[in-house]
Amino acid sequence: MDEILYSEIQGSHETQDHQDNQSESKVLKTWLVFKVQDGTYAVESSNVREVLRNNEVFQMPFTPSYIKGVLNFYGKPYAVVDFMMIQNMQKTTTQLFLVLNDSADIALQIDDIVDFYTSEDVEEQQILDKSDTELFSQTITIGNVIAPVLDVQSISNKVNAEIEND
């Protein structure tokens, strides 16, 4: 299963690169859509390094409650962030992680992968009032499902700020 997801992530990057070369005027984005409890969320596939399943998470003392610990990703520690708890909701119990492409070395704990979608398949909408939605940059609509899109930089900033304060 992990190999399939990895090949889809790689394929989406290659497809996007190929499409960028063919048409500079039309920029296609690809989103990885995932589930956490009853919610559907999205992240641009370029922000995902890998999807991991059943990795051991090592507890860390003196961290915010939404940081479950760290996991070892090719010899490098990644902070495991419970995506629901960072939003002050009920904690996630699965062992599926999205390793993000960011300098903060973060892995989000999620429940399931839905699919990949391109900008041809979705309707994008910017979030005008970010005061209530600091972790999201926009929403995408796929059929009748609205999925908030993660703002990876905001999540990274929040985690770094709270770790430094603890």
Coordinates of C-alpha atoms in Angstrom, one line a residue:
M1 CA 0.0 0.0 0.0
D2 CA 2.8 2.4 0.9
E3 CA 4.6 1.8 -2.4
I4 CA 1.3 2.6 -4.3
L5 CA 0.9 5.8 -2.4
Y6 CA 4.5 6.7 -2.9
S7 CA 4.3 6.0 -6.7
E8 CA 1.2 8.2 -6.9
I9 CA 2.9 11.1 -5.1
Q10 CA 5.9 10.7 -7.4
G11 CA 3.6 10.4 -10.4
S12 CA 1.7 13.6 -9.4
H13 CA 5.0 15.5 -9.2
E14 CA 6.1 14.2 -12.6
T15 CA 2.7 14.9 -14.2
Q16 CA 2.7 18.5 -12.8
D17 CA 6.3 19.1 -14.1
H18 CA 5.3 17.8 -17.5
Q19 CA 2.2 19.9 -17.6
D20 CA 4.1 23.0 -16.5
N21 CA 6.5 22.6 -19.4
Q22 CA 3.6 22.2 -21.9
S23 CA 1.5 25.1 -20.8
E24 CA 3.0 27.9 -18.8
S25 CA -0.2 29.9 -18.8
K26 CA -2.2 27.1 -17.2
V27 CA -0.7 26.0 -13.9
L28 CA -2.2 22.7 -12.6
K29 CA -1.9 21.9 -8.9
T30 CA -2.4 18.4 -7.4
W31 CA -3.8 17.9 -4.0
L32 CA -3.6 14.8 -1.8
V33 CA -7.0 14.5 -0.1
F34 CA -7.2 12.7 3.2
K35 CA -9.5 11.9 6.1
V36 CA -9.2 12.5 9.8
Q37 CA -12.2 11.3 11.8
D38 CA -15.3 12.7 10.0
G39 CA -13.5 15.5 8.2
T40 CA -12.0 15.6 4.7
Y41 CA -8.8 17.8 4.2
A42 CA -6.3 18.4 1.5
V43 CA -2.7 19.3 1.1
E44 CA -0.8 20.3 -2.1
S45 CA 1.0 17.1 -3.1
S46 CA 4.2 19.1 -3.5
N47 CA 4.1 19.6 0.3
V48 CA 4.1 15.8 1.0
R49 CA 7.4 14.0 1.1
E50 CA 6.0 10.5 1.9
V51 CA 3.1 8.6 3.5
L52 CA 4.1 6.2 6.3
R53 CA 2.1 3.5 8.0
N54 CA 2.7 1.8 11.3
N55 CA 5.9 3.6 12.2
E56 CA 6.9 3.6 15.9
V57 CA 6.4 7.0 17.6
F58 CA 8.7 7.7 20.5
Q59 CA 7.2 9.8 23.3
M60 CA 8.7 13.2 24.0
P61 CA 8.4 15.0 27.4
F62 CA 7.7 18.7 27.7
T63 CA 5.9 19.1 24.4
P64 CA 2.4 20.4 23.6
S65 CA -0.3 17.8 23.9
Y66 CA -0.8 17.6 20.1
I67 CA 2.8 16.5 19.6
K68 CA 2.6 12.7 20.0
G69 CA 6.4 12.3 19.9
V70 CA 8.9 11.7 17.1
L71 CA 9.3 9.1 14.4
N72 CA 12.5 8.1 12.7
F73 CA 12.4 8.9 9.0
Y74 CA 15.6 7.7 7.3
G75 CA 17.6 8.5 10.4
K76 CA 16.1 11.9 10.9
P77 CA 13.5 12.7 13.7
Y78 CA 10.1 14.1 12.7
A79 CA 7.7 15.6 15.2
V80 CA 4.4 13.7 15.0
V81 CA 1.5 16.2 15.1
D82 CA -2.0 14.9 15.9
F83 CA -3.9 16.9 13.2
M84 CA -7.1 16.9 15.3
M85 CA -5.6 17.9 18.6
I86 CA -3.8 20.8 17.0
Q87 CA -7.3 22.1 16.2
N88 CA -8.4 21.4 19.8
M89 CA -10.5 18.4 18.8
Q90 CA -10.6 14.7 19.8
K91 CA -7.3 12.9 19.3
T92 CA -6.4 10.6 16.4
T93 CA -5.5 7.0 17.1
T94 CA -4.3 5.7 13.8
Q95 CA -0.7 5.0 12.7
L96 CA -0.8 6.7 9.3
F97 CA 1.4 9.7 8.8
L98 CA 2.0 12.4 6.1
V99 CA 5.6 13.5 6.2
L100 CA 5.6 17.1 5.1
N101 CA 8.2 18.8 2.9
D102 CA 9.1 21.6 5.2
S103 CA 12.1 22.7 7.3
A104 CA 10.3 21.9 10.6
D105 CA 10.4 18.2 10.0
I106 CA 6.8 17.5 10.8
A107 CA 4.6 14.4 10.2
L108 CA 0.9 14.7 10.5
Q109 CA -1.1 11.9 12.0
I110 CA -4.2 11.1 9.8
D111 CA -6.8 8.4 9.3
D112 CA -6.8 7.6 5.6
I113 CA -5.9 8.7 2.1
V114 CA -8.9 9.5 -0.1
D115 CA -7.2 10.2 -3.5
F116 CA -5.3 12.7 -5.6
Y117 CA -7.1 15.5 -7.5
T118 CA -5.8 18.1 -9.9
S119 CA -7.1 21.7 -10.3
E120 CA -9.1 20.4 -13.3
D121 CA -11.1 18.2 -10.9
V122 CA -11.8 20.8 -8.2
E123 CA -13.0 24.3 -7.5
E124 CA -10.6 26.4 -5.5
Q125 CA -11.7 29.1 -3.1
Q126 CA -9.5 31.4 -1.0
I127 CA -10.4 31.8 2.7
L128 CA -11.0 35.5 3.2
D129 CA -11.1 35.6 7.0
K130 CA -8.1 33.7 8.3
S131 CA -8.7 34.6 11.9
D132 CA -10.7 31.5 12.5
T133 CA -8.8 29.2 10.2
E134 CA -5.1 29.8 10.8
L135 CA -4.1 26.3 9.7
F136 CA -5.8 26.5 6.3
S137 CA -5.0 28.6 3.2
Q138 CA -8.0 27.9 1.0
T139 CA -10.7 25.3 0.3
I140 CA -11.3 23.0 -2.6
T141 CA -14.6 21.5 -3.6
I142 CA -14.7 18.0 -5.1
G143 CA -18.2 17.2 -6.2
N144 CA -20.2 18.0 -3.0
V145 CA -17.3 17.6 -0.6
I146 CA -15.5 20.8 0.7
A147 CA -12.0 20.1 1.9
P148 CA -9.9 22.8 3.7
V149 CA -6.3 22.9 2.3
L150 CA -3.6 22.8 4.9
D151 CA -1.3 25.8 5.2
V152 CA 1.9 23.9 5.8
Q153 CA 3.9 27.0 6.8
S154 CA 1.3 28.0 9.4
I155 CA 1.4 24.6 11.0
S156 CA 5.2 24.7 11.0
N157 CA 5.2 28.1 12.6
K158 CA 2.6 27.1 15.3
V159 CA 4.6 23.9 16.2
N160 CA 7.9 25.8 16.3
A161 CA 6.5 28.7 18.4
E162 CA 4.9 26.4 21.0
I163 CA 8.0 24.1 21.3
E164 CA 10.2 27.2 21.9
N165 CA 7.7 28.4 24.6
D166 CA 7.6 25.1 26.4

